[in-house]
Each structure stands twice: as structure tokens, then as C-alpha cells.
Coordinates of C-alpha atoms in Angstrom, one line a residue:
Chain A
M1 CA 140.2 -14.8 -76.8
L2 CA 137.6 -12.5 -78.3
T3 CA 136.3 -14.4 -80.7
Y4 CA 134.5 -16.4 -78.8
L5 CA 134.3 -14.1 -76.3
F6 CA 131.6 -12.3 -78.5
L7 CA 130.2 -15.9 -79.3
H8 CA 129.4 -16.8 -75.9
L9 CA 127.7 -12.9 -75.2
N10 CA 126.0 -13.2 -78.6
K11 CA 124.0 -16.7 -76.9
W12 CA 123.6 -14.6 -73.8
K13 CA 122.1 -12.1 -75.1
K14 CA 119.5 -14.4 -76.9
R15 CA 118.4 -14.9 -72.6
P16 CA 120.5 -12.0 -71.6
F17 CA 118.1 -11.7 -68.2
L18 CA 118.6 -16.0 -67.8
Y19 CA 122.2 -15.1 -67.3
V20 CA 123.1 -11.4 -66.0
L21 CA 121.0 -13.0 -62.9
L22 CA 123.1 -16.0 -63.4
F23 CA 126.7 -14.0 -63.7
T24 CA 125.3 -11.7 -60.4
F25 CA 123.8 -14.0 -58.8
P26 CA 125.8 -13.0 -54.7
L27 CA 125.7 -9.7 -55.9
L28 CA 122.1 -9.2 -56.1
A29 CA 121.5 -11.4 -53.3
T30 CA 123.5 -9.3 -51.3
V31 CA 122.2 -6.3 -52.2
I32 CA 119.1 -8.3 -51.3
L33 CA 118.7 -9.6 -48.1
Y34 CA 121.2 -7.5 -46.3
P35 CA 118.8 -5.3 -45.3
L36 CA 116.1 -8.2 -44.5
L37 CA 119.7 -9.7 -42.4
K38 CA 120.0 -6.0 -40.5
N39 CA 115.8 -5.8 -39.8
T40 CA 116.5 -8.9 -38.2
A41 CA 119.6 -7.9 -36.3
D42 CA 117.3 -4.5 -35.1
E43 CA 114.5 -7.2 -33.9
T44 CA 116.8 -9.1 -32.4
A45 CA 117.5 -6.1 -29.9
V46 CA 116.4 -5.9 -26.3
P47 CA 112.9 -3.5 -26.1
V48 CA 112.8 -2.2 -22.5
A49 CA 110.3 0.0 -22.0
I50 CA 111.6 4.1 -19.9
V51 CA 108.8 6.4 -17.8
D52 CA 110.5 9.1 -17.8
Q53 CA 109.3 10.5 -14.5
D54 CA 112.3 13.3 -14.6
D55 CA 111.3 15.5 -18.1
S56 CA 114.2 17.3 -17.5
G57 CA 117.6 17.8 -20.0
Y58 CA 119.9 15.2 -17.6
S59 CA 116.7 12.3 -18.5
E60 CA 116.4 13.6 -22.0
T61 CA 120.4 13.3 -22.3
I62 CA 120.0 9.8 -21.1
L63 CA 117.3 8.5 -23.9
E64 CA 119.6 9.7 -26.8
R65 CA 122.6 7.7 -25.0
I66 CA 120.6 4.5 -25.0
G67 CA 118.6 5.0 -28.5
N68 CA 122.7 4.9 -30.0
S69 CA 122.6 1.6 -28.6
E70 CA 122.7 -0.7 -31.8
R71 CA 121.1 -3.6 -29.4
I72 CA 118.4 -1.4 -27.6
R73 CA 115.8 -0.3 -28.9
F74 CA 113.9 1.2 -26.2
T75 CA 109.8 2.1 -25.4
V76 CA 109.3 5.6 -24.2
M77 CA 105.9 4.7 -21.9
D78 CA 104.2 6.1 -19.1
E79 CA 104.8 3.1 -15.5
S80 CA 101.1 1.2 -15.3
E81 CA 102.1 0.8 -19.1
A82 CA 105.6 -0.2 -18.5
E83 CA 104.4 -2.3 -15.9
E84 CA 101.7 -4.0 -18.2
A85 CA 104.2 -3.9 -21.4
V86 CA 106.9 -5.6 -19.2
R87 CA 103.8 -8.3 -17.4
K88 CA 102.7 -9.5 -21.1
G89 CA 106.3 -10.3 -22.3
S90 CA 106.0 -7.4 -24.8
M91 CA 109.1 -5.1 -23.0
E92 CA 111.8 -7.7 -21.3
A93 CA 112.0 -5.1 -18.7
A94 CA 111.3 -1.3 -17.5
F95 CA 113.3 1.5 -16.2
V96 CA 111.6 4.5 -14.4
L97 CA 113.7 7.6 -14.3
E98 CA 112.1 9.0 -11.5
D99 CA 111.0 12.9 -10.6
G100 CA 114.1 14.9 -8.9
L101 CA 117.3 12.3 -11.1
E102 CA 118.2 15.8 -12.1
S103 CA 118.8 17.8 -8.8
A104 CA 119.8 14.5 -7.5
L105 CA 122.7 14.1 -9.9
N106 CA 124.1 17.5 -9.4
E107 CA 124.4 17.0 -5.7
G108 CA 125.8 13.7 -6.1
D109 CA 123.4 10.8 -5.3
V110 CA 123.6 7.9 -7.4
D111 CA 121.1 6.2 -5.8
D112 CA 117.2 5.5 -6.1
V113 CA 116.8 7.3 -8.6
I114 CA 116.0 4.7 -10.9
T115 CA 113.4 2.2 -10.6
W116 CA 114.2 -1.6 -12.7
I117 CA 110.9 -3.4 -13.3
R118 CA 111.4 -6.9 -14.0
A119 CA 109.3 -10.3 -14.4
D120 CA 110.8 -13.3 -13.7
E121 CA 110.7 -14.8 -17.7
S122 CA 113.3 -11.2 -18.2
L123 CA 116.7 -12.4 -19.8
F124 CA 118.5 -10.0 -21.7
D125 CA 117.1 -6.9 -19.6
V126 CA 120.3 -7.3 -17.8
Y127 CA 122.5 -5.7 -20.7
A128 CA 119.9 -2.6 -20.9
K129 CA 119.8 -1.9 -17.1
E130 CA 124.1 -1.7 -17.6
A131 CA 123.3 0.4 -20.1
V132 CA 121.4 2.5 -18.4
G133 CA 122.9 3.0 -15.2
A134 CA 126.6 3.1 -17.0
E135 CA 125.0 6.5 -18.6
V136 CA 123.8 8.1 -15.2
M137 CA 127.1 7.4 -13.5
R138 CA 128.5 9.3 -16.4
L139 CA 126.1 11.7 -15.7
A140 CA 126.5 11.6 -11.8
M141 CA 130.5 12.0 -12.7
S142 CA 130.1 15.3 -14.2
A143 CA 128.4 17.0 -12.5
R144 CA 130.4 16.3 -9.3
A145 CA 133.3 17.5 -11.2
G146 CA 131.1 20.6 -11.3
L147 CA 130.4 21.3 -7.8
R148 CA 133.6 20.6 -6.3
V149 CA 134.7 23.0 -8.9
E150 CA 131.6 25.6 -8.5
Q151 CA 132.4 25.0 -4.2
E152 CA 136.2 26.3 -5.1
G153 CA 135.0 29.2 -7.0
G154 CA 134.6 27.8 -11.0
S155 CA 131.6 28.2 -13.0
F156 CA 129.5 24.4 -12.9
E157 CA 129.0 24.1 -16.9
E158 CA 132.8 24.9 -17.9
A159 CA 133.9 21.5 -14.9
F160 CA 130.5 19.1 -16.3
D161 CA 131.6 19.6 -20.2
Y162 CA 135.3 18.9 -19.1
S163 CA 133.9 16.4 -17.6
E164 CA 131.9 15.2 -20.5
Q165 CA 134.4 15.1 -23.1
Y166 CA 136.3 12.1 -21.9
W167 CA 133.8 10.2 -23.0
E168 CA 133.7 10.6 -26.0
P169 CA 134.6 8.9 -28.8
E170 CA 135.2 6.2 -26.1
P171 CA 135.4 6.5 -21.9
L172 CA 139.3 7.9 -21.2
F173 CA 139.7 4.8 -18.7
Q174 CA 139.0 1.2 -20.7
M175 CA 139.3 -2.0 -20.2
S176 CA 141.7 -3.5 -22.7
F177 CA 140.6 -6.6 -23.7
S178 CA 142.9 -8.8 -26.0
E179 CA 141.7 -12.2 -27.6
R180 CA 143.8 -15.6 -27.0
S181 CA 143.1 -18.7 -29.0
P182 CA 145.1 -22.0 -27.4
E183 CA 146.5 -21.5 -31.8
N184 CA 147.6 -18.2 -31.3
Q185 CA 148.9 -16.0 -28.1
A186 CA 149.3 -12.7 -29.7
V187 CA 147.5 -10.1 -30.3
E188 CA 144.7 -10.6 -33.0
A189 CA 144.7 -8.9 -35.9
P190 CA 141.0 -7.4 -37.1
K191 CA 138.6 -10.1 -38.4
L192 CA 136.1 -10.8 -41.0
E193 CA 132.3 -11.6 -39.1
S194 CA 132.2 -15.5 -38.7
W195 CA 128.3 -14.7 -41.0
Q196 CA 130.4 -12.6 -43.8
V197 CA 133.2 -15.5 -44.0
L198 CA 129.7 -18.2 -44.6
I199 CA 129.0 -16.3 -47.5
M200 CA 132.1 -15.6 -49.0
Q201 CA 132.5 -19.6 -48.4
V202 CA 128.8 -19.5 -50.3
F203 CA 130.0 -17.1 -52.7
F204 CA 133.2 -19.1 -53.2
L205 CA 131.0 -22.4 -54.4
Y206 CA 128.8 -20.4 -56.2
G207 CA 131.3 -19.0 -58.8
W208 CA 132.9 -22.5 -58.7
V209 CA 129.8 -24.1 -60.0
L210 CA 129.2 -21.7 -61.9
A211 CA 132.2 -22.2 -63.7
I212 CA 132.0 -25.9 -64.3
F213 CA 128.7 -25.4 -65.8
F214 CA 129.8 -23.4 -68.7
L215 CA 132.5 -26.3 -69.0
R216 CA 129.5 -28.0 -70.3
A217 CA 130.1 -25.5 -73.6
V218 CA 133.0 -27.7 -74.2
Q219 CA 131.4 -30.9 -73.7
D220 CA 129.1 -29.4 -76.5
D221 CA 131.2 -28.5 -78.4
E222 CA 133.3 -31.7 -78.6
R223 CA 129.9 -33.3 -78.9
E224 CA 128.4 -31.8 -81.6
G225 CA 131.5 -31.6 -84.0
R226 CA 132.2 -27.8 -83.6
L227 CA 135.4 -28.7 -82.1
Q228 CA 136.5 -30.4 -85.3
R229 CA 134.6 -27.5 -87.2
I230 CA 137.3 -25.8 -85.4
E231 CA 140.5 -27.9 -85.5
L232 CA 139.7 -27.8 -89.2
V233 CA 139.3 -24.4 -89.8
Q234 CA 141.7 -23.2 -87.5
Q235 CA 144.1 -25.6 -87.8
T236 CA 144.3 -26.5 -84.0
K237 CA 142.6 -27.2 -81.3
V238 CA 145.8 -25.0 -79.1
N239 CA 143.0 -21.5 -79.6
Y240 CA 139.9 -22.6 -78.9
F241 CA 141.5 -24.9 -75.4
I242 CA 142.9 -21.4 -73.5
S243 CA 140.4 -18.8 -75.0
H244 CA 138.0 -21.4 -73.0
F245 CA 140.1 -21.9 -70.2
L246 CA 139.8 -17.9 -69.7
L247 CA 136.2 -17.3 -69.7
F248 CA 136.1 -20.1 -67.5
G249 CA 138.1 -18.2 -65.4
I250 CA 136.1 -15.0 -65.4
V251 CA 132.7 -16.5 -65.5
G252 CA 134.0 -17.9 -61.8
A253 CA 136.3 -15.3 -60.5
G254 CA 133.7 -12.6 -61.9
S255 CA 130.7 -13.9 -60.3
F256 CA 132.5 -14.4 -57.0
L257 CA 134.2 -11.4 -56.9
L258 CA 131.7 -9.0 -57.5
G259 CA 130.1 -11.1 -54.6
T260 CA 132.7 -10.3 -52.6
S261 CA 133.1 -7.2 -53.1
G262 CA 128.9 -6.3 -53.0
L263 CA 129.1 -7.8 -49.5
F264 CA 131.7 -5.9 -48.6
Y265 CA 131.1 -2.4 -50.0
I266 CA 127.8 -2.9 -48.0
T267 CA 129.0 -4.2 -44.5
G268 CA 131.4 -1.4 -44.6
T269 CA 133.9 -3.8 -43.8
E270 CA 137.9 -2.8 -43.0
R271 CA 139.2 -1.6 -46.0
E272 CA 142.8 -3.7 -44.8
L273 CA 140.7 -6.5 -43.9
V274 CA 138.7 -6.2 -48.1
L275 CA 142.5 -6.1 -49.8
A276 CA 143.5 -9.4 -47.7
W277 CA 140.5 -11.2 -48.3
L278 CA 140.0 -10.6 -52.3
G279 CA 143.7 -10.8 -52.4
R280 CA 143.2 -14.7 -51.4
G281 CA 139.7 -14.7 -52.6
V282 CA 141.5 -14.0 -56.1
V283 CA 144.7 -16.7 -55.4
V284 CA 142.5 -19.2 -53.9
M285 CA 139.5 -19.3 -57.2
A286 CA 141.9 -19.0 -59.7
V287 CA 144.3 -22.3 -58.2
T288 CA 140.9 -24.3 -57.9
L289 CA 140.2 -23.1 -61.3
F290 CA 143.4 -24.3 -63.0
V291 CA 143.7 -27.6 -60.6
T292 CA 139.5 -28.4 -62.1
W293 CA 140.4 -27.5 -66.8
C294 CA 143.4 -29.9 -65.2
L295 CA 140.9 -32.3 -64.4
F296 CA 138.4 -31.6 -66.8
M297 CA 141.2 -32.1 -69.3
G298 CA 142.5 -34.8 -68.0
A299 CA 139.1 -36.6 -67.3
G300 CA 138.8 -36.8 -71.3
R301 CA 135.9 -34.0 -71.3
K302 CA 133.1 -37.1 -70.6
R303 CA 130.5 -36.0 -69.1
W304 CA 130.6 -38.0 -66.7
V305 CA 133.1 -34.5 -65.4
V306 CA 130.8 -31.8 -64.9
P307 CA 128.5 -34.0 -61.9
V308 CA 131.8 -35.1 -60.3
L309 CA 133.1 -31.6 -60.0
V310 CA 130.1 -29.7 -58.8
L311 CA 129.7 -32.6 -56.1
V312 CA 133.9 -31.9 -55.8
A313 CA 132.5 -28.8 -55.1
L314 CA 130.1 -29.2 -52.8
A315 CA 132.4 -31.2 -50.4
S316 CA 134.6 -29.3 -50.6
F317 CA 132.0 -26.1 -49.0
M318 CA 130.5 -29.4 -47.2
L319 CA 133.6 -30.5 -44.8
T320 CA 135.1 -26.4 -44.2
V321 CA 131.9 -25.7 -42.7
S322 CA 130.6 -28.6 -40.4
D323 CA 134.7 -28.9 -39.7
T324 CA 134.7 -32.4 -39.2
G325 CA 138.0 -32.9 -39.6
F326 CA 138.9 -33.8 -43.6
T327 CA 139.4 -30.3 -44.9
G328 CA 143.0 -31.1 -45.8
L329 CA 144.0 -29.3 -49.3
W330 CA 139.8 -28.7 -50.0
P331 CA 139.8 -24.7 -51.7
H332 CA 136.9 -23.9 -49.2
C333 CA 139.7 -24.6 -46.2
L334 CA 142.5 -22.8 -47.8
L335 CA 140.4 -19.2 -48.0
E336 CA 139.0 -20.0 -44.5
K337 CA 142.7 -20.0 -42.8
G338 CA 142.9 -15.8 -44.3
G339 CA 141.8 -15.0 -41.6
Chain B
M1 CA 146.6 -36.2 -104.4
I2 CA 145.5 -37.6 -101.8
E3 CA 147.1 -41.9 -101.0
F4 CA 146.4 -44.4 -98.5
D5 CA 149.5 -47.0 -97.9
Q6 CA 148.2 -50.1 -96.3
V7 CA 145.5 -47.5 -93.4
S8 CA 144.3 -48.8 -91.4
K9 CA 142.1 -47.7 -87.4
K10 CA 141.3 -49.0 -84.4
Y11 CA 139.1 -47.1 -81.5
R12 CA 141.3 -48.9 -78.6
R13 CA 141.7 -52.1 -79.2
K14 CA 138.3 -52.4 -81.7
E15 CA 138.9 -52.4 -85.1
V16 CA 136.6 -50.0 -87.3
L17 CA 139.0 -49.9 -90.4
E18 CA 141.1 -53.1 -91.9
P19 CA 144.9 -51.7 -94.0
F20 CA 143.9 -50.7 -97.0
S21 CA 145.2 -49.3 -100.1
L22 CA 143.3 -46.7 -102.6
T23 CA 144.4 -43.3 -104.4
I24 CA 141.6 -40.0 -104.7
R25 CA 143.0 -38.1 -107.6
E26 CA 142.9 -34.5 -107.8
G27 CA 139.7 -33.3 -109.4
S28 CA 137.4 -36.5 -109.5
A29 CA 134.3 -37.0 -107.3
V30 CA 134.4 -39.2 -105.0
G31 CA 131.4 -41.0 -104.2
I32 CA 131.1 -43.4 -101.3
V33 CA 128.6 -45.9 -100.5
G34 CA 128.5 -48.5 -98.0
P35 CA 126.1 -50.1 -94.7
N36 CA 126.4 -48.6 -91.6
G37 CA 129.7 -49.2 -89.5
A38 CA 131.8 -50.2 -93.0
G39 CA 133.6 -46.9 -91.9
K40 CA 133.1 -44.3 -94.5
S41 CA 133.0 -41.7 -91.9
T42 CA 136.0 -42.7 -90.2
F43 CA 138.1 -43.2 -93.5
L44 CA 136.3 -40.0 -93.8
K45 CA 138.1 -38.1 -91.1
L46 CA 141.5 -40.2 -91.3
V47 CA 141.2 -38.1 -95.7
A48 CA 140.3 -34.4 -92.9
S49 CA 143.1 -35.1 -90.8
L50 CA 141.3 -35.2 -87.9
D51 CA 142.4 -38.9 -86.7
R52 CA 145.6 -40.4 -87.4
P53 CA 145.9 -44.5 -88.7
T54 CA 146.6 -47.1 -86.6
S55 CA 148.9 -48.1 -89.2
G56 CA 150.4 -47.4 -92.7
K57 CA 151.1 -43.8 -93.9
V58 CA 148.5 -41.0 -96.0
L59 CA 149.9 -39.4 -98.3
F60 CA 149.6 -36.2 -99.5
D61 CA 151.5 -35.1 -103.0
G62 CA 153.3 -37.6 -102.2
K63 CA 154.6 -36.1 -98.3
P64 CA 153.2 -37.9 -95.0
Y65 CA 150.2 -36.1 -93.4
E66 CA 152.0 -35.0 -90.7
K67 CA 155.2 -33.4 -92.0
V68 CA 152.6 -31.5 -94.2
V69 CA 149.5 -31.3 -91.8
R70 CA 148.7 -27.5 -92.2
Q71 CA 149.2 -27.6 -95.6
V72 CA 146.0 -30.2 -95.2
R73 CA 144.0 -28.4 -93.4
S74 CA 144.2 -25.1 -95.9
E75 CA 143.0 -27.3 -98.7
I76 CA 140.1 -29.1 -97.4
G77 CA 136.7 -27.8 -96.7
Y78 CA 134.8 -30.7 -93.9
V79 CA 131.0 -31.0 -94.3
P80 CA 129.9 -33.4 -91.0
Q81 CA 127.1 -35.4 -90.7
D82 CA 125.9 -33.4 -87.9
I83 CA 124.7 -30.3 -88.1
A84 CA 128.2 -29.6 -86.3
L85 CA 126.4 -24.9 -85.8
Y86 CA 125.6 -23.2 -82.9
E87 CA 122.1 -23.5 -83.0
D88 CA 121.3 -20.0 -81.0
L89 CA 122.7 -17.7 -83.6
T90 CA 121.1 -16.1 -86.5
V91 CA 122.2 -17.3 -90.1
K92 CA 124.5 -13.7 -90.6
E93 CA 125.9 -14.0 -86.8
Q94 CA 127.0 -17.9 -88.1
I95 CA 128.8 -16.8 -91.0
A96 CA 130.4 -13.8 -89.2
F97 CA 132.1 -15.9 -86.5
W98 CA 133.3 -19.1 -88.3
R99 CA 134.7 -16.1 -90.7
R100 CA 136.5 -14.6 -88.0
L101 CA 138.3 -17.9 -87.4
E102 CA 139.1 -19.1 -90.3
K103 CA 142.7 -19.4 -90.9
N104 CA 142.8 -19.5 -94.9
K105 CA 141.9 -15.9 -96.6
V106 CA 137.7 -16.1 -97.2
D107 CA 137.0 -15.0 -100.4
E108 CA 134.2 -13.1 -100.3
D109 CA 133.0 -13.3 -104.3
F110 CA 132.7 -17.6 -103.4
L111 CA 130.8 -17.1 -100.0
E112 CA 127.7 -15.1 -101.8
K113 CA 127.8 -16.4 -104.9
M114 CA 127.7 -19.8 -102.5
V115 CA 124.8 -17.3 -100.3
G116 CA 123.3 -17.1 -103.6
M117 CA 122.5 -21.1 -105.1
L118 CA 121.9 -22.2 -101.5
R119 CA 119.3 -19.3 -101.2
L120 CA 121.2 -18.9 -97.8
D121 CA 120.1 -14.6 -97.8
E122 CA 116.3 -15.6 -97.9
V123 CA 117.0 -16.8 -93.7
Y124 CA 120.2 -14.8 -92.9
D125 CA 118.3 -13.0 -89.6
Q126 CA 116.1 -16.1 -88.8
R127 CA 118.4 -18.4 -85.5
I128 CA 119.6 -21.6 -86.6
D129 CA 117.3 -23.6 -84.0
R130 CA 114.0 -22.6 -85.8
L131 CA 114.9 -23.5 -88.8
S132 CA 114.2 -26.8 -90.9
G133 CA 116.4 -29.8 -91.5
G134 CA 117.1 -28.7 -94.6
W135 CA 118.3 -25.2 -93.9
K136 CA 120.2 -26.6 -91.3
R137 CA 122.5 -28.9 -94.2
K138 CA 122.2 -25.7 -96.1
V139 CA 123.7 -23.4 -93.9
N140 CA 126.1 -26.3 -92.4
L141 CA 127.3 -27.4 -95.8
C142 CA 127.9 -23.1 -96.2
I143 CA 129.7 -23.0 -93.1
G144 CA 132.4 -26.1 -94.7
L145 CA 133.1 -25.0 -97.5
M146 CA 133.4 -21.3 -97.2
R147 CA 136.7 -20.7 -97.3
N148 CA 137.1 -22.1 -101.1
P149 CA 138.7 -25.4 -100.1
K150 CA 140.5 -27.3 -103.0
I151 CA 139.1 -30.0 -101.6
C152 CA 135.4 -30.7 -100.6
L153 CA 135.1 -33.9 -97.8
L154 CA 131.7 -33.8 -96.8
D155 CA 129.5 -36.9 -95.1
E156 CA 125.6 -37.6 -95.5
P157 CA 124.8 -33.4 -97.1
T158 CA 122.0 -34.2 -98.1
A159 CA 120.6 -36.2 -95.4
G160 CA 117.1 -36.3 -94.0
V161 CA 116.8 -33.0 -96.3
D162 CA 113.6 -31.5 -98.3
L163 CA 114.0 -32.3 -102.6
A164 CA 114.3 -28.6 -102.9
A165 CA 116.8 -28.1 -100.7
K166 CA 118.0 -31.3 -102.2
E167 CA 118.4 -30.0 -105.7
D168 CA 119.7 -27.0 -104.5
I169 CA 122.8 -28.2 -102.4
L170 CA 123.4 -30.8 -105.5
A171 CA 123.5 -28.0 -108.5
W172 CA 126.3 -25.9 -106.0
L173 CA 128.4 -29.0 -105.2
K174 CA 128.0 -30.1 -109.8
Q175 CA 129.3 -26.8 -109.7
L176 CA 132.4 -26.4 -107.1
H177 CA 133.2 -30.3 -109.4
K178 CA 132.9 -28.5 -112.7
E179 CA 135.4 -25.8 -111.4
G180 CA 137.6 -28.3 -110.7
R181 CA 138.0 -29.0 -106.6
T182 CA 138.1 -32.2 -105.7
L183 CA 134.9 -33.8 -103.8
V184 CA 134.8 -36.8 -101.7
Y185 CA 131.0 -37.0 -100.5
I186 CA 129.3 -40.6 -98.8
S187 CA 126.2 -40.9 -99.6
H188 CA 123.5 -44.2 -99.4
D189 CA 120.7 -41.8 -102.4
W190 CA 122.1 -43.6 -105.4
Y191 CA 120.4 -40.8 -107.5
E192 CA 122.8 -38.5 -106.0
L193 CA 126.0 -40.4 -106.4
K194 CA 125.3 -41.5 -110.0
A195 CA 124.1 -37.8 -111.2
L196 CA 127.6 -36.3 -108.7
S197 CA 130.7 -38.8 -109.3
D198 CA 132.7 -40.0 -111.6
E199 CA 133.8 -42.1 -109.3
F200 CA 131.9 -45.0 -106.8
L201 CA 133.9 -46.3 -102.9
L202 CA 132.7 -49.5 -101.4
F203 CA 132.8 -50.0 -98.0
A204 CA 132.5 -52.9 -96.3
E205 CA 133.6 -55.4 -93.9
K206 CA 136.0 -52.5 -92.3
K207 CA 137.7 -51.6 -95.5
P208 CA 137.0 -50.6 -99.4
I209 CA 135.9 -53.5 -101.5
F210 CA 135.4 -51.7 -104.8
Q211 CA 136.6 -48.3 -106.4
G212 CA 135.6 -47.7 -109.6
S213 CA 134.0 -46.0 -112.6
Q214 CA 130.6 -46.0 -112.5
G215 CA 131.4 -48.8 -115.9
E216 CA 133.6 -50.7 -113.8
W217 CA 130.8 -50.7 -111.2
L218 CA 127.8 -52.1 -113.4
E219 CA 130.6 -54.7 -114.7
K220 CA 131.7 -55.8 -111.2
R221 CA 128.1 -55.5 -109.7
E222 CA 127.0 -59.7 -110.3
E223 CA 130.2 -60.8 -109.0
L224 CA 129.7 -58.4 -105.5
L225 CA 126.6 -59.4 -105.6
G226 CA 127.2 -63.6 -105.8
R227 CA 130.4 -62.7 -103.2
Y228 CA 128.5 -60.8 -100.1
E229 CA 125.1 -62.3 -100.5
D230 CA 125.0 -63.3 -97.0
D231 CA 125.3 -59.6 -96.2
R232 CA 121.9 -58.5 -96.5
E233 CA 122.4 -54.4 -96.3
L234 CA 125.4 -54.9 -98.4
R235 CA 123.3 -56.9 -100.8
R236 CA 120.7 -54.4 -101.1
I237 CA 123.1 -51.4 -101.7
L238 CA 124.4 -53.6 -104.6
E239 CA 120.6 -54.1 -106.0
F240 CA 119.7 -50.5 -105.8
S241 CA 122.9 -48.7 -107.6

């Protein structure tokens, strides 16, 4: 096999950029496109204006905590600027942290400490309203606990901090949601995001098609008489076909695995999920490539076989992604079931 | 010695060689000539064990080919009509690649001598796709014969090459024949055929219609011209001989 590997490496090294690019395209696409996708996601965060009239420790804490939310993008403005921005539509809403917020919260009073400015066109500001409200409520509860303890002769700060710890890293009392689908009544394990599965499907298609195009090297060897020469020189064609099957597998599975591993690494996917999906991906790819090779050999390695196999690969992807019902045993469908 | 006993060949339903029998003697130089589509290349592939007869038997030293196919393949060097080379590789890389694949032990002295005779060292570092047709033919010949075979099968080894390249190739083939190797080659060039062959094999109508020495050829030529006067291409071959 090494002789043939060196042969192809020798051929590829004449146009190194093209072949490296072809092989690593999914990985490069992930590395290049992921920050753009992430920026797009950032840009879809709800834009809100915050007017800090209290300018206190509590208002600073609220700003800091809201800033940690990926779904809210806030800008500090004065009240007139904020009203103008909401009116023009550049901000979904504005929240005015009223003067006296800290002293009101210390007394356990949560009424009228925040003013919510919105326009008729505002749609997504409700989420921001919930987030700001939750932070105010959190501070109010901790302050109320501190006040109560202080009245009993204890320290306000100690009680405040003691109460706060029950919110980190997540609130102590949380609603526990479990997802349920009609097919599966049980609680489901963690899943890949649907866009991650889609990208994996694209990488699978890419690896498969790349491997199919590699088959043209075998067709060329046969058409141009090199295979006959190899048969005489080696006294058999078996080694040639075994080596080229292995190289065909390396091209297809290698490109797929490289791209998918890069995707998982960059998105910080859980190890358990990575192993499960990569394992399944390798098995489905190996079976797919084996069947593809058998079809190629069975059809006599004719010239029309390559375009037909590419069409089969595209059909597998399109029918699975469009979910038209004609899925059955398509490789992409088997891959998707891994989730 | 290679014997063909009532051998025929069909591809699907199309007959390309009708049943025929003939013998290729060890150490002979057989020049094959004939019109296009007469079955010359198919015959050469049968000799090379790259194809199987539809009927009849091919014998190598009295043994059926299928029983001694490894021995046959180890003793045969085949130079196809196509330039069966990897175009992206240099001449040096090409020779190295085929040498690595070779099952037989490559005779380094023989290879060096052949490279020198064909003057391939002048283009050692050049890629095949950047060489002229003549150079490509010479590299094709070198790769086909690098195993120092006892039987050399050549399908139009000088087709489309310039005179200088043709002289190099013919000189090398003469040398091989002088050293006792069997040459079986197809050509359309009578100058080349007469210079190399001690025997002619004429193919027409899907079978060999003449096998004999140059003297026998001259005796039979008129008779063949009369028999095949309607076959324009064959008549031209006979007239030019």
C-alpha cells in the first residue's frame, strides 16, 4: 500500500495547495466560518439601553450580571438618548435604573425602582425585561435577608453574602424541565445542536464525494493501460485494488473526521457527545465507503459510475435533510439517528 | 516456446480472432503486420496473459498458460501501445515507482545499460507530461522491459516518434535480440520490420494468414496480393513490403 500511497503523494505534491485544500476543506471552513457564525449570533442578541440614574454598587452589579448574558447586548446611555434610540428602533427597549434603587432594595422595596421604555414595534425586549427583573429581585431578596438578620443583631453584609451564595453558579431553586417527544417518553440525554448535526451531514457528504472522485484515479489507470502493466509487473491486480480501497477510505473518512473533530473542538462539545458521534460517524462512513467501492467494482469501473455515485451521495443528503420520508437506509439518515 | 492451439477470442458476442494455431519459437524476432482491427493487439495480449482465449489453448513450453501464469508473467516484458505512465511523475520517479512494484529482481546493470542506450539520463528530472512523444515512447519501453525479460512483447513501440528516437529504440531492440531474447512486436513500418524480424506474421480477416521468414514472404507475396485484391488496406501493406 505504501508504494501506492507514495505514488499519489508524489502526484499530489505537484499541486500541493490544491490537494491540501481539498482534503482539509471542512476543517478550514469550520475554523474560518465559526467566528463569523458566532458574531452573527452575537448580533442577534437583543439590543437594549440601560440608564443608570442610581450609579450605586447595586446598579453596577445589575449591569455586570446582564452583561454576562449572551442574549442581551446593552449600551449605557442617558435617558433622552435611550428614548430616542427606542423610538428610532436601534434599541428594542430601555431600562432606567431609578435614582434611589439601592436604598429602596435595602428596604426590600422592589416597586418603581425600574422604568421600562419600549416602542409599539418592540418584539424581543420581554426577555431583557425578565433578565433585569430577575437580577433586581435577587438583590432585593438578599438585601431583605440582610435587613432581617441586622434587626436580630447580626451583620447585614454576612447575611447578604450568605443569601447570594445560593444563586451561584445557578439559583438554588430551579425549575427542572425535562424534554419529551412522542417517540421517546424517557428523559433524553444531551444532544448536539441541530446546526451541528447539519454541518456534520455536510462534512459527511463532502468526504464521501471526495472519496468517489478519488475513484477516477483507478479508472484512469485502467483506461490508460497502467493497470495492465501493474498486473504483469506484480503478477496480480489484488494488491493494487486492496491498496486503492484503503486509500479511498483514508481520503473519505480522513476528510470527514478532520472536519468533524475541528467542529467539536471549536464549539467545545462535551467529550461524551464527541466520542458517541465520532464513533458512529466512523462506522457509518466505513460501511458507506465499502458499499460504494463494491458498487464501483460491480459496475465494472465504467466512466458513468462516478457521476451516478455522486448523485446517490447528493440524494442521501438532500432526502435526509429535507425529511421527505424517503430516508430508509440512506447513510445520512443512519448518521442522524446517532443523535 | 509459445504455442497457440485453435485459439479464438470473442468480446461479448463480437468475434475478434477466429480459431488459429501457430508457434513462436524461443529466440525469434516476430514482426506482426496487418490492417487495423485484424486482431494484432488482441493476439499480443493473449501472449502476455493479459487476456484469456474464448476457446483453444495457449501453451508455454508445452504447459497450459493458466497453470503457469506466474512463470509466464515473470518472463514477459510488455510494452503497450498506450503510453502507460504516470504523467505527473518525473522519469526518475517513474522508474523508481515501477521498480518498487516489480516482483522480479531488477537487474541494475541491465537497467543502467538500457537508460544509457535510450539516453533517458538526459531527461531524468523532467516530468512525463512535459516530454515529446519520442521521449515518452522511450520511457514507456524502458519501464516495460526494465525486468530484463526473456520474451519482449511490443505494440507499435515506435509509433509517432521522430527518427532519432526511432534509431535509439531500434538499436536497443536489435541488441536485445542479439542477446537471445524473443521479440514479438507490432509495427506498420516495413523498414523497421525488415531491420528487426527474422519472421513475419500477417494478420487479416481476424486471423493470421501468413507466418514465415523474409524469403518465404517474398515467395508468397504475389499469391496473397491475388487472394486479397479486394481488401484495399491489406493490398497496400503487401505492396509496400
